[in-house]
PDB file of C-alpha atoms in Angstrom:
ATOM      1  CA  UNK A   1     -37.261 190.153 155.486  1.00 34.00           C
ATOM      2  CA  UNK A   2     -34.905 190.665 158.431  1.00 36.00           C
ATOM      3  CA  UNK A   3     -31.136 190.484 157.948  1.00 37.00           C
ATOM      4  CA  UNK A   4     -28.550 190.204 160.750  1.00 38.00           C
ATOM      5  CA  UNK A   5     -26.565 192.897 158.973  1.00 39.00           C
ATOM      6  CA  UNK A   6     -27.097 194.896 155.823  1.00 43.00           C
ATOM      7  CA  UNK A   7     -25.853 192.906 152.814  1.00 51.00           C
ATOM      8  CA  UNK A   8     -24.130 195.192 150.349  1.00 50.00           C
ATOM      9  CA  UNK A   9     -25.905 193.490 147.465  1.00 48.00           C
ATOM     10  CA  UNK A  10     -29.306 194.575 148.767  1.00 47.00           C
ATOM     11  CA  UNK A  11     -28.429 197.947 147.269  1.00 47.00           C
ATOM     12  CA  UNK A  12     -27.430 196.447 143.925  1.00 47.00           C
ATOM     13  CA  UNK A  13     -30.854 196.938 142.330  1.00 47.00           C
ATOM     14  CA  UNK A  14     -30.801 200.665 142.958  1.00 44.00           C
ATOM     15  CA  UNK A  15     -27.203 200.883 141.815  1.00 43.00           C
ATOM     16  CA  UNK A  16     -27.982 199.038 138.598  1.00 44.00           C
ATOM     17  CA  UNK A  17     -30.794 201.453 137.826  1.00 44.00           C
ATOM     18  CA  UNK A  18     -28.431 204.372 138.348  1.00 40.00           C
ATOM     19  CA  UNK A  19     -25.912 203.051 135.864  1.00 41.00           C
ATOM     20  CA  UNK A  20     -28.243 201.361 133.369  1.00 42.00           C
ATOM     21  CA  UNK A  21     -27.932 204.205 130.921  1.00 36.00           C
ATOM     22  CA  UNK A  22     -24.181 204.539 131.337  1.00 35.00           C
ATOM     23  CA  UNK A  23     -21.610 203.074 129.019  1.00 43.00           C
ATOM     24  CA  UNK A  24     -20.678 199.577 130.191  1.00 52.00           C
ATOM     25  CA  UNK A  25     -17.327 199.235 131.905  1.00 72.00           C
ATOM     26  CA  UNK A  26     -14.907 197.172 129.867  1.00 84.00           C
ATOM     27  CA  UNK A  27     -14.543 193.518 130.793  1.00 91.00           C
ATOM     28  CA  UNK A  28     -10.943 192.705 131.812  1.00 95.00           C
ATOM     29  CA  UNK A  29      -8.852 190.911 129.203  1.00 95.00           C
ATOM     30  CA  UNK A  30      -8.145 188.114 131.693  1.00 97.00           C
ATOM     31  CA  UNK A  31     -10.740 186.844 134.157  1.00 98.00           C
ATOM     32  CA  UNK A  32      -9.862 184.533 137.024  1.00 98.00           C
ATOM     33  CA  UNK A  33     -12.577 182.161 138.265  1.00 98.00           C
ATOM     34  CA  UNK A  34     -11.794 180.896 141.758  1.00 98.00           C
ATOM     35  CA  UNK A  35     -13.368 177.442 142.156  1.00 97.00           C
ATOM     36  CA  UNK A  36     -13.943 176.579 145.801  1.00 94.00           C
ATOM     37  CA  UNK A  37     -13.361 172.847 145.239  1.00 90.00           C
ATOM     38  CA  UNK A  38     -10.542 170.541 144.077  1.00 88.00           C
ATOM     39  CA  UNK A  39      -9.760 169.822 140.417  1.00 89.00           C
ATOM     40  CA  UNK A  40     -11.536 166.906 138.780  1.00 83.00           C
ATOM     41  CA  UNK A  41     -14.866 166.990 140.586  1.00 81.00           C
ATOM     42  CA  UNK A  42     -18.213 167.763 139.000  1.00 83.00           C
ATOM     43  CA  UNK A  43     -18.187 171.383 140.196  1.00 87.00           C
ATOM     44  CA  UNK A  44     -14.698 171.903 138.738  1.00 90.00           C
ATOM     45  CA  UNK A  45     -15.735 170.364 135.409  1.00 89.00           C
ATOM     46  CA  UNK A  46     -18.787 172.630 135.239  1.00 92.00           C
ATOM     47  CA  UNK A  47     -16.794 175.738 136.180  1.00 95.00           C
ATOM     48  CA  UNK A  48     -14.235 175.058 133.456  1.00 95.00           C
ATOM     49  CA  UNK A  49     -16.941 174.435 130.860  1.00 95.00           C
ATOM     50  CA  UNK A  50     -18.631 177.686 131.885  1.00 97.00           C
ATOM     51  CA  UNK A  51     -15.288 179.495 131.722  1.00 97.00           C
ATOM     52  CA  UNK A  52     -14.704 178.237 128.191  1.00 96.00           C
ATOM     53  CA  UNK A  53     -18.112 179.527 127.102  1.00 97.00           C
ATOM     54  CA  UNK A  54     -17.568 182.909 128.709  1.00 97.00           C
ATOM     55  CA  UNK A  55     -14.141 183.248 127.120  1.00 97.00           C
ATOM     56  CA  UNK A  56     -15.596 182.572 123.677  1.00 96.00           C
ATOM     57  CA  UNK A  57     -18.575 184.886 124.192  1.00 96.00           C
ATOM     58  CA  UNK A  58     -16.590 187.825 125.556  1.00 96.00           C
ATOM     59  CA  UNK A  59     -13.359 187.353 123.549  1.00 96.00           C
ATOM     60  CA  UNK A  60     -11.355 187.232 126.743  1.00 96.00           C
ATOM     61  CA  UNK A  61      -9.129 184.775 128.606  1.00 97.00           C
ATOM     62  CA  UNK A  62     -10.599 182.858 131.541  1.00 97.00           C
ATOM     63  CA  UNK A  63      -8.271 181.169 134.024  1.00 98.00           C
ATOM     64  CA  UNK A  64      -9.577 178.688 136.616  1.00 97.00           C
ATOM     65  CA  UNK A  65      -7.956 178.833 140.062  1.00 97.00           C
ATOM     66  CA  UNK A  66      -8.887 175.977 142.427  1.00 96.00           C
ATOM     67  CA  UNK A  67      -8.919 177.034 146.099  1.00 95.00           C
ATOM     68  CA  UNK A  68     -10.389 174.061 147.926  1.00 90.00           C
ATOM     69  CA  UNK A  69     -10.914 173.559 151.636  1.00 87.00           C
ATOM     70  CA  UNK A  70     -13.180 174.293 154.607  1.00 86.00           C
ATOM     71  CA  UNK A  71     -16.315 173.275 152.673  1.00 85.00           C
ATOM     72  CA  UNK A  72     -15.799 176.058 150.138  1.00 91.00           C
ATOM     73  CA  UNK A  73     -15.008 178.827 152.657  1.00 92.00           C
ATOM     74  CA  UNK A  74     -11.332 179.117 151.614  1.00 94.00           C
ATOM     75  CA  UNK A  75     -12.239 179.808 148.009  1.00 96.00           C
ATOM     76  CA  UNK A  76     -14.981 182.252 148.901  1.00 97.00           C
ATOM     77  CA  UNK A  77     -12.642 184.088 151.283  1.00 97.00           C
ATOM     78  CA  UNK A  78     -10.255 184.558 148.349  1.00 98.00           C
ATOM     79  CA  UNK A  79     -13.128 185.995 146.300  1.00 98.00           C
ATOM     80  CA  UNK A  80     -14.146 188.330 149.125  1.00 98.00           C
ATOM     81  CA  UNK A  81     -10.598 189.686 149.442  1.00 97.00           C
ATOM     82  CA  UNK A  82      -9.878 190.039 145.693  1.00 98.00           C
ATOM     83  CA  UNK A  83      -9.737 193.430 143.998  1.00 97.00           C
ATOM     84  CA  UNK A  84     -13.279 194.452 142.971  1.00 97.00           C
ATOM     85  CA  UNK A  85     -12.293 195.283 139.414  1.00 96.00           C
ATOM     86  CA  UNK A  86     -14.189 192.544 137.602  1.00 96.00           C
ATOM     87  CA  UNK A  87     -11.071 190.461 137.062  1.00 97.00           C
ATOM     88  CA  UNK A  88     -11.999 187.916 139.767  1.00 98.00           C
ATOM     89  CA  UNK A  89     -15.118 185.788 140.004  1.00 98.00           C
ATOM     90  CA  UNK A  90     -15.884 182.778 142.164  1.00 98.00           C
ATOM     91  CA  UNK A  91     -17.712 179.512 141.522  1.00 98.00           C
ATOM     92  CA  UNK A  92     -19.137 177.734 144.550  1.00 96.00           C
ATOM     93  CA  UNK A  93     -22.165 176.233 146.174  1.00 94.00           C
ATOM     94  CA  UNK A  94     -24.028 178.748 148.295  1.00 96.00           C
ATOM     95  CA  UNK A  95     -23.363 176.709 151.465  1.00 93.00           C
ATOM     96  CA  UNK A  96     -20.265 178.738 152.502  1.00 93.00           C
ATOM     97  CA  UNK A  97     -22.555 181.777 152.562  1.00 95.00           C
ATOM     98  CA  UNK A  98     -25.740 180.323 154.037  1.00 94.00           C
ATOM     99  CA  UNK A  99     -24.673 177.367 156.210  1.00 92.00           C
ATOM    100  CA  UNK A 100     -21.025 177.789 157.283  1.00 91.00           C
ATOM    101  CA  UNK A 101     -21.684 181.125 159.075  1.00 93.00           C
ATOM    102  CA  UNK A 102     -23.999 179.355 161.544  1.00 92.00           C
ATOM    103  CA  UNK A 103     -21.362 176.748 162.416  1.00 89.00           C
ATOM    104  CA  UNK A 104     -18.350 178.894 163.213  1.00 88.00           C
ATOM    105  CA  UNK A 105     -16.582 182.180 162.581  1.00 89.00           C
ATOM    106  CA  UNK A 106     -15.448 182.851 159.011  1.00 93.00           C
ATOM    107  CA  UNK A 107     -12.649 185.188 157.858  1.00 95.00           C
ATOM    108  CA  UNK A 108     -15.184 187.170 155.805  1.00 96.00           C
ATOM    109  CA  UNK A 109     -18.802 188.290 156.180  1.00 95.00           C
ATOM    110  CA  UNK A 110     -20.781 186.185 153.682  1.00 93.00           C
ATOM    111  CA  UNK A 111     -23.716 188.513 153.125  1.00 91.00           C
ATOM    112  CA  UNK A 112     -21.568 191.639 153.115  1.00 95.00           C
ATOM    113  CA  UNK A 113     -18.305 190.822 151.345  1.00 97.00           C
ATOM    114  CA  UNK A 114     -19.634 188.708 148.453  1.00 97.00           C
ATOM    115  CA  UNK A 115     -21.896 189.820 145.595  1.00 98.00           C
ATOM    116  CA  UNK A 116     -24.096 187.155 143.927  1.00 98.00           C
ATOM    117  CA  UNK A 117     -23.736 187.345 140.140  1.00 98.00           C
ATOM    118  CA  UNK A 118     -25.794 184.444 138.783  1.00 98.00           C
ATOM    119  CA  UNK A 119     -27.222 181.108 139.820  1.00 98.00           C
ATOM    120  CA  UNK A 120     -25.735 178.399 137.584  1.00 98.00           C
ATOM    121  CA  UNK A 121     -27.182 175.045 138.633  1.00 96.00           C
ATOM    122  CA  UNK A 122     -28.646 172.980 141.398  1.00 93.00           C
ATOM    123  CA  UNK A 123     -27.226 169.597 142.322  1.00 92.00           C
ATOM    124  CA  UNK A 124     -29.882 167.194 143.644  1.00 94.00           C
ATOM    125  CA  UNK A 125     -29.440 165.229 146.865  1.00 94.00           C
ATOM    126  CA  UNK A 126     -30.168 161.534 146.378  1.00 95.00           C
ATOM    127  CA  UNK A 127     -31.336 159.329 149.237  1.00 97.00           C
ATOM    128  CA  UNK A 128     -30.000 155.878 148.477  1.00 97.00           C
ATOM    129  CA  UNK A 129     -30.704 152.487 150.048  1.00 98.00           C
ATOM    130  CA  UNK A 130     -27.700 150.174 150.308  1.00 98.00           C
ATOM    131  CA  UNK A 131     -27.694 146.345 150.331  1.00 97.00           C
ATOM    132  CA  UNK A 132     -28.116 146.548 154.136  1.00 97.00           C
ATOM    133  CA  UNK A 133     -31.610 148.021 153.774  1.00 96.00           C
ATOM    134  CA  UNK A 134     -34.730 146.097 152.851  1.00 94.00           C
ATOM    135  CA  UNK A 135     -36.699 149.301 152.108  1.00 95.00           C
ATOM    136  CA  UNK A 136     -38.012 149.516 148.555  1.00 94.00           C
ATOM    137  CA  UNK A 137     -39.322 153.070 148.949  1.00 95.00           C
ATOM    138  CA  UNK A 138     -38.958 155.995 151.347  1.00 96.00           C
ATOM    139  CA  UNK A 139     -42.127 155.243 153.306  1.00 95.00           C
ATOM    140  CA  UNK A 140     -40.828 151.747 154.010  1.00 96.00           C
ATOM    141  CA  UNK A 141     -37.576 153.257 155.257  1.00 96.00           C
ATOM    142  CA  UNK A 142     -39.466 155.466 157.724  1.00 96.00           C
ATOM    143  CA  UNK A 143     -41.530 152.466 158.846  1.00 96.00           C
ATOM    144  CA  UNK A 144     -38.353 150.446 159.485  1.00 95.00           C
ATOM    145  CA  UNK A 145     -36.875 153.323 161.491  1.00 96.00           C
ATOM    146  CA  UNK A 146     -40.034 153.562 163.615  1.00 96.00           C
ATOM    147  CA  UNK A 147     -40.097 149.824 164.217  1.00 96.00           C
ATOM    148  CA  UNK A 148     -36.431 149.711 165.266  1.00 95.00           C
ATOM    149  CA  UNK A 149     -35.357 153.024 166.836  1.00 96.00           C
ATOM    150  CA  UNK A 150     -31.701 153.759 166.132  1.00 96.00           C
ATOM    151  CA  UNK A 151     -31.207 150.674 163.974  1.00 97.00           C
ATOM    152  CA  UNK A 152     -31.299 152.523 160.655  1.00 97.00           C
ATOM    153  CA  UNK A 153     -27.907 154.096 159.943  1.00 98.00           C
ATOM    154  CA  UNK A 154     -27.802 157.142 157.640  1.00 97.00           C
ATOM    155  CA  UNK A 155     -24.443 158.144 156.167  1.00 96.00           C
ATOM    156  CA  UNK A 156     -23.554 161.691 155.099  1.00 92.00           C
ATOM    157  CA  UNK A 157     -20.382 163.477 154.061  1.00 85.00           C
ATOM    158  CA  UNK A 158     -20.059 164.903 157.561  1.00 83.00           C
ATOM    159  CA  UNK A 159     -21.615 166.930 160.371  1.00 82.00           C
ATOM    160  CA  UNK A 160     -23.424 170.024 159.081  1.00 82.00           C
ATOM    161  CA  UNK A 161     -23.235 168.789 155.480  1.00 85.00           C
ATOM    162  CA  UNK A 162     -26.286 169.191 153.269  1.00 88.00           C
ATOM    163  CA  UNK A 163     -27.030 165.473 153.648  1.00 90.00           C
ATOM    164  CA  UNK A 164     -26.970 165.914 157.416  1.00 90.00           C
ATOM    165  CA  UNK A 165     -29.415 168.817 157.149  1.00 91.00           C
ATOM    166  CA  UNK A 166     -31.751 166.579 155.110  1.00 94.00           C
ATOM    167  CA  UNK A 167     -31.487 163.851 157.762  1.00 95.00           C
ATOM    168  CA  UNK A 168     -32.311 166.255 160.590  1.00 92.00           C
ATOM    169  CA  UNK A 169     -35.323 167.587 158.702  1.00 93.00           C
ATOM    170  CA  UNK A 170     -36.612 164.041 158.113  1.00 95.00           C
ATOM    171  CA  UNK A 171     -36.124 163.205 161.793  1.00 94.00           C
ATOM    172  CA  UNK A 172     -37.961 166.358 162.824  1.00 93.00           C
ATOM    173  CA  UNK A 173     -40.869 165.607 160.490  1.00 94.00           C
ATOM    174  CA  UNK A 174     -41.250 161.948 161.477  1.00 95.00           C
ATOM    175  CA  UNK A 175     -40.028 161.823 165.052  1.00 94.00           C
ATOM    176  CA  UNK A 176     -38.005 158.693 164.254  1.00 95.00           C
ATOM    177  CA  UNK A 177     -34.629 157.812 165.772  1.00 96.00           C
ATOM    178  CA  UNK A 178     -32.077 157.397 162.966  1.00 97.00           C
ATOM    179  CA  UNK A 179     -28.348 157.030 163.611  1.00 97.00           C
ATOM    180  CA  UNK A 180     -26.143 159.544 161.817  1.00 95.00           C
ATOM    181  CA  UNK A 181     -22.934 158.110 160.321  1.00 96.00           C
ATOM    182  CA  UNK A 182     -20.678 161.036 159.284  1.00 91.00           C
ATOM    183  CA  UNK A 183     -17.841 160.590 156.780  1.00 87.00           C
ATOM    184  CA  UNK A 184     -15.023 162.803 155.587  1.00 76.00           C
ATOM    185  CA  UNK A 185     -15.084 162.525 151.823  1.00 63.00           C
ATOM    186  CA  UNK A 186     -17.035 160.542 149.294  1.00 62.00           C
ATOM    187  CA  UNK A 187     -14.681 157.707 148.263  1.00 73.00           C
ATOM    188  CA  UNK A 188     -14.791 155.636 151.464  1.00 85.00           C
ATOM    189  CA  UNK A 189     -18.424 156.526 151.942  1.00 89.00           C
ATOM    190  CA  UNK A 190     -19.393 155.057 148.572  1.00 90.00           C
ATOM    191  CA  UNK A 191     -17.284 151.923 149.112  1.00 92.00           C
ATOM    192  CA  UNK A 192     -18.975 151.342 152.457  1.00 95.00           C
ATOM    193  CA  UNK A 193     -22.379 151.931 150.885  1.00 96.00           C
ATOM    194  CA  UNK A 194     -21.708 149.226 148.314  1.00 96.00           C
ATOM    195  CA  UNK A 195     -20.523 146.960 151.125  1.00 96.00           C
ATOM    196  CA  UNK A 196     -23.709 147.512 153.148  1.00 97.00           C
ATOM    197  CA  UNK A 197     -21.977 149.140 156.119  1.00 97.00           C
ATOM    198  CA  UNK A 198     -25.072 151.314 156.676  1.00 97.00           C
ATOM    199  CA  UNK A 199     -28.632 151.416 155.379  1.00 98.00           C
ATOM    200  CA  UNK A 200     -29.009 154.877 153.815  1.00 97.00           C
ATOM    201  CA  UNK A 201     -26.707 157.280 152.022  1.00 96.00           C
ATOM    202  CA  UNK A 202     -27.526 160.896 151.225  1.00 94.00           C
ATOM    203  CA  UNK A 203     -25.257 162.304 148.555  1.00 90.00           C
ATOM    204  CA  UNK A 204     -25.209 164.768 145.698  1.00 87.00           C
ATOM    205  CA  UNK A 205     -25.842 163.178 142.322  1.00 83.00           C
ATOM    206  CA  UNK A 206     -22.756 162.111 140.397  1.00 80.00           C
ATOM    207  CA  UNK A 207     -21.952 159.898 137.381  1.00 79.00           C
ATOM    208  CA  UNK A 208     -20.380 157.262 139.658  1.00 84.00           C
ATOM    209  CA  UNK A 209     -23.423 157.099 141.906  1.00 87.00           C
ATOM    210  CA  UNK A 210     -25.728 156.937 138.895  1.00 84.00           C
ATOM    211  CA  UNK A 211     -23.758 154.012 137.449  1.00 88.00           C
ATOM    212  CA  UNK A 212     -24.210 152.003 140.660  1.00 93.00           C
ATOM    213  CA  UNK A 213     -27.925 152.801 140.665  1.00 93.00           C
ATOM    214  CA  UNK A 214     -28.259 151.603 137.076  1.00 90.00           C
ATOM    215  CA  UNK A 215     -26.418 148.386 137.913  1.00 95.00           C
ATOM    216  CA  UNK A 216     -28.859 147.720 140.761  1.00 94.00           C
ATOM    217  CA  UNK A 217     -26.213 147.810 143.490  1.00 96.00           C
ATOM    218  CA  UNK A 218     -27.845 150.846 145.094  1.00 97.00           C
ATOM    219  CA  UNK A 219     -31.548 151.832 145.184  1.00 97.00           C
ATOM    220  CA  UNK A 220     -32.733 155.440 145.036  1.00 96.00           C
ATOM    221  CA  UNK A 221     -35.628 156.100 147.421  1.00 97.00           C
ATOM    222  CA  UNK A 222     -36.090 159.849 147.042  1.00 97.00           C
ATOM    223  CA  UNK A 223     -34.417 162.971 145.741  1.00 96.00           C
ATOM    224  CA  UNK A 224     -34.056 166.482 147.104  1.00 95.00           C
ATOM    225  CA  UNK A 225     -34.891 168.624 144.080  1.00 94.00           C
ATOM    226  CA  UNK A 226     -37.590 170.970 142.763  1.00 92.00           C
ATOM    227  CA  UNK A 227     -38.696 168.269 140.312  1.00 93.00           C
ATOM    228  CA  UNK A 228     -37.953 164.637 139.477  1.00 92.00           C
ATOM    229  CA  UNK A 229     -34.726 164.012 137.607  1.00 90.00           C
ATOM    230  CA  UNK A 230     -34.870 163.164 133.919  1.00 86.00           C
ATOM    231  CA  UNK A 231     -32.445 160.310 134.515  1.00 85.00           C
ATOM    232  CA  UNK A 232     -34.538 158.889 137.411  1.00 89.00           C
ATOM    233  CA  UNK A 233     -38.152 159.719 136.564  1.00 93.00           C
ATOM    234  CA  UNK A 234     -39.473 156.977 138.829  1.00 95.00           C
ATOM    235  CA  UNK A 235     -37.874 158.489 141.958  1.00 95.00           C
ATOM    236  CA  UNK A 236     -40.121 160.978 143.824  1.00 97.00           C
ATOM    237  CA  UNK A 237     -38.897 164.198 145.373  1.00 97.00           C
ATOM    238  CA  UNK A 238     -39.008 164.582 149.138  1.00 97.00           C
ATOM    239  CA  UNK A 239     -41.526 167.355 148.538  1.00 97.00           C
ATOM    240  CA  UNK A 240     -43.866 164.933 146.772  1.00 97.00           C
ATOM    241  CA  UNK A 241     -43.559 162.574 149.726  1.00 97.00           C
ATOM    242  CA  UNK A 242     -44.615 165.284 152.162  1.00 96.00           C
ATOM    243  CA  UNK A 243     -41.194 166.338 153.448  1.00 95.00           C
ATOM    244  CA  UNK A 244     -41.022 169.831 152.016  1.00 93.00           C
ATOM    245  CA  UNK A 245     -38.521 171.099 154.616  1.00 90.00           C
ATOM    246  CA  UNK A 246     -36.145 168.252 153.725  1.00 93.00           C
ATOM    247  CA  UNK A 247     -36.543 168.774 149.985  1.00 94.00           C
ATOM    248  CA  UNK A 248     -33.291 170.700 149.579  1.00 92.00           C
ATOM    249  CA  UNK A 249     -30.388 170.582 147.164  1.00 93.00           C
ATOM    250  CA  UNK A 250     -27.020 172.205 146.517  1.00 92.00           C
ATOM    251  CA  UNK A 251     -27.254 175.467 144.589  1.00 95.00           C
ATOM    252  CA  UNK A 252     -24.122 176.612 142.749  1.00 97.00           C
ATOM    253  CA  UNK A 253     -23.426 179.992 141.269  1.00 98.00           C
ATOM    254  CA  UNK A 254     -20.971 182.687 140.302  1.00 98.00           C
ATOM    255  CA  UNK A 255     -19.936 185.399 142.754  1.00 98.00           C
ATOM    256  CA  UNK A 256     -17.791 188.539 142.818  1.00 98.00           C
ATOM    257  CA  UNK A 257     -16.171 190.755 145.461  1.00 98.00           C
ATOM    258  CA  UNK A 258     -18.892 192.950 146.956  1.00 97.00           C
ATOM    259  CA  UNK A 259     -17.553 196.265 145.607  1.00 96.00           C
ATOM    260  CA  UNK A 260     -17.404 195.061 142.000  1.00 97.00           C
ATOM    261  CA  UNK A 261     -19.104 197.699 139.800  1.00 96.00           C
ATOM    262  CA  UNK A 262     -22.786 196.762 139.400  1.00 96.00           C
ATOM    263  CA  UNK A 263     -22.579 197.308 135.642  1.00 96.00           C
ATOM    264  CA  UNK A 264     -19.966 194.539 135.433  1.00 97.00           C
ATOM    265  CA  UNK A 265     -22.095 192.225 137.564  1.00 97.00           C
ATOM    266  CA  UNK A 266     -24.981 192.903 135.188  1.00 97.00           C
ATOM    267  CA  UNK A 267     -22.731 192.164 132.193  1.00 97.00           C
ATOM    268  CA  UNK A 268     -21.444 188.906 133.672  1.00 98.00           C
ATOM    269  CA  UNK A 269     -24.966 187.874 134.609  1.00 98.00           C
ATOM    270  CA  UNK A 270     -26.143 188.343 131.016  1.00 98.00           C
ATOM    271  CA  UNK A 271     -23.192 186.366 129.650  1.00 98.00           C
ATOM    272  CA  UNK A 272     -23.689 183.522 132.149  1.00 98.00           C
ATOM    273  CA  UNK A 273     -27.368 183.260 131.250  1.00 98.00           C
ATOM    274  CA  UNK A 274     -26.386 183.191 127.582  1.00 98.00           C
ATOM    275  CA  UNK A 275     -23.862 180.418 128.287  1.00 97.00           C
ATOM    276  CA  UNK A 276     -26.446 178.390 130.219  1.00 97.00           C
ATOM    277  CA  UNK A 277     -28.752 178.548 127.211  1.00 96.00           C
ATOM    278  CA  UNK A 278     -26.156 176.877 124.990  1.00 95.00           C
ATOM    279  CA  UNK A 279     -26.887 173.208 124.176  1.00 94.00           C
ATOM    280  CA  UNK A 280     -23.243 172.259 124.819  1.00 92.00           C
ATOM    281  CA  UNK A 281     -23.126 173.544 128.392  1.00 94.00           C
ATOM    282  CA  UNK A 282     -26.600 172.304 129.216  1.00 92.00           C
ATOM    283  CA  UNK A 283     -25.580 168.837 128.016  1.00 90.00           C
ATOM    284  CA  UNK A 284     -22.542 168.846 130.331  1.00 86.00           C
ATOM    285  CA  UNK A 285     -24.752 169.742 133.275  1.00 89.00           C
ATOM    286  CA  UNK A 286     -27.570 167.299 132.628  1.00 86.00           C
ATOM    287  CA  UNK A 287     -25.114 164.462 131.934  1.00 83.00           C
ATOM    288  CA  UNK A 288     -24.101 164.669 135.598  1.00 81.00           C
ATOM    289  CA  UNK A 289     -27.705 165.091 136.870  1.00 85.00           C
ATOM    290  CA  UNK A 290     -27.112 168.771 137.584  1.00 90.00           C
ATOM    291  CA  UNK A 291     -29.877 171.120 136.480  1.00 91.00           C
ATOM    292  CA  UNK A 292     -29.156 174.527 134.854  1.00 94.00           C
ATOM    293  CA  UNK A 293     -30.771 177.490 136.593  1.00 95.00           C
ATOM    294  CA  UNK A 294     -29.800 181.085 135.658  1.00 97.00           C
ATOM    295  CA  UNK A 295     -31.757 184.225 136.498  1.00 97.00           C
ATOM    296  CA  UNK A 296     -31.016 187.717 137.756  1.00 98.00           C
ATOM    297  CA  UNK A 297     -28.541 188.778 140.455  1.00 98.00           C
ATOM    298  CA  UNK A 298     -31.455 190.030 142.548  1.00 97.00           C
ATOM    299  CA  UNK A 299     -33.258 186.685 142.405  1.00 97.00           C
ATOM    300  CA  UNK A 300     -30.062 184.848 143.331  1.00 98.00           C
ATOM    301  CA  UNK A 301     -29.457 187.253 146.227  1.00 97.00           C
ATOM    302  CA  UNK A 302     -32.988 186.715 147.507  1.00 96.00           C
ATOM    303  CA  UNK A 303     -32.536 182.943 147.405  1.00 95.00           C
ATOM    304  CA  UNK A 304     -29.288 183.245 149.371  1.00 96.00           C
ATOM    305  CA  UNK A 305     -30.919 185.495 151.972  1.00 95.00           C
ATOM    306  CA  UNK A 306     -33.786 183.051 152.417  1.00 93.00           C
ATOM    307  CA  UNK A 307     -31.447 180.070 152.766  1.00 91.00           C
ATOM    308  CA  UNK A 308     -29.295 181.970 155.279  1.00 93.00           C
ATOM    309  CA  UNK A 309     -32.229 182.518 157.615  1.00 92.00           C
ATOM    310  CA  UNK A 310     -33.678 179.047 157.058  1.00 88.00           C
ATOM    311  CA  UNK A 311     -30.393 177.339 157.900  1.00 89.00           C
ATOM    312  CA  UNK A 312     -30.047 179.432 161.047  1.00 90.00           C
ATOM    313  CA  UNK A 313     -33.317 177.957 162.306  1.00 88.00           C
ATOM    314  CA  UNK A 314     -32.386 174.393 161.311  1.00 86.00           C
ATOM    315  CA  UNK A 315     -28.931 174.491 162.906  1.00 88.00           C
ATOM    316  CA  UNK A 316     -30.326 175.892 166.148  1.00 88.00           C
ATOM    317  CA  UNK A 317     -33.291 173.514 166.347  1.00 85.00           C
ATOM    318  CA  UNK A 318     -31.179 170.398 165.668  1.00 82.00           C
ATOM    319  CA  UNK A 319     -28.170 171.645 167.658  1.00 84.00           C
ATOM    320  CA  UNK A 320     -25.930 170.843 164.690  1.00 83.00           C
ATOM    321  CA  UNK A 321     -22.221 171.293 165.281  1.00 79.00           C
ATOM    322  CA  UNK A 322     -19.358 171.281 162.787  1.00 74.00           C
ATOM    323  CA  UNK A 323     -16.306 169.119 163.365  1.00 65.00           C
TER     324      UNK A 323
END
């Protein structure tokens, strides 16, 4: 696999082997988790629940520090610039590392200054029909878009958002003309969806969205996820429908400054996997339609590298620009 520069974490496997027999470095008494999003959202709730589990497991204090802004890049910049002593971790989607770099210059080098520690969860992307759409399934939506070029309006949380990437992949696969309606934030977007101001909404799963689906006000047509959701078993994935390139979702994980000792990264990875196996934390995740993941640092790093290169191709092909 080709990389535009040499990610420091590509050497982590060799480093871990070198220290595997050494005595583990002590975990700091206080750990700060920088959350790249505002307080109160699903990602913040999950990060705090994870922090509580880690504190109990490691007999340490975990403090959550919200650093929101720039689609997660502000928080990840703070992680990149923190002392690599194991006292600072970050919780974020991988998008600041794999998508933001292709849209503009960042104050840090994503694949060089950040070390992946553990994948925590993926957040599915739901494709929702509003009252303005007559489509009862995704194939009907595509048929409507072909019959009336430009008439179908597809709302996302903004240019270069994950929902926008899904839209561009669907357009590329079908050749249909669909009008992109970008928003800044989810509140107005959801209100307009309920009011039928556009036909389709692509959004990460959330309890609020799920409640409107259950009430019948909004209709799910498809989901971007590796498998169907337990809460919406009747809704097919985009992969099942033949849109494998559009079948994407938000992956969240824990990160550390790149020079953090590999033995500490290994320790945190083991503790995070242990936390994700707990029924309490899994229940918090699945209650919001987020799916626990876990795995090794190397597997998480490989996923990030793959997404980085894939997004580079998508952004270039669709000429996607950030605001």
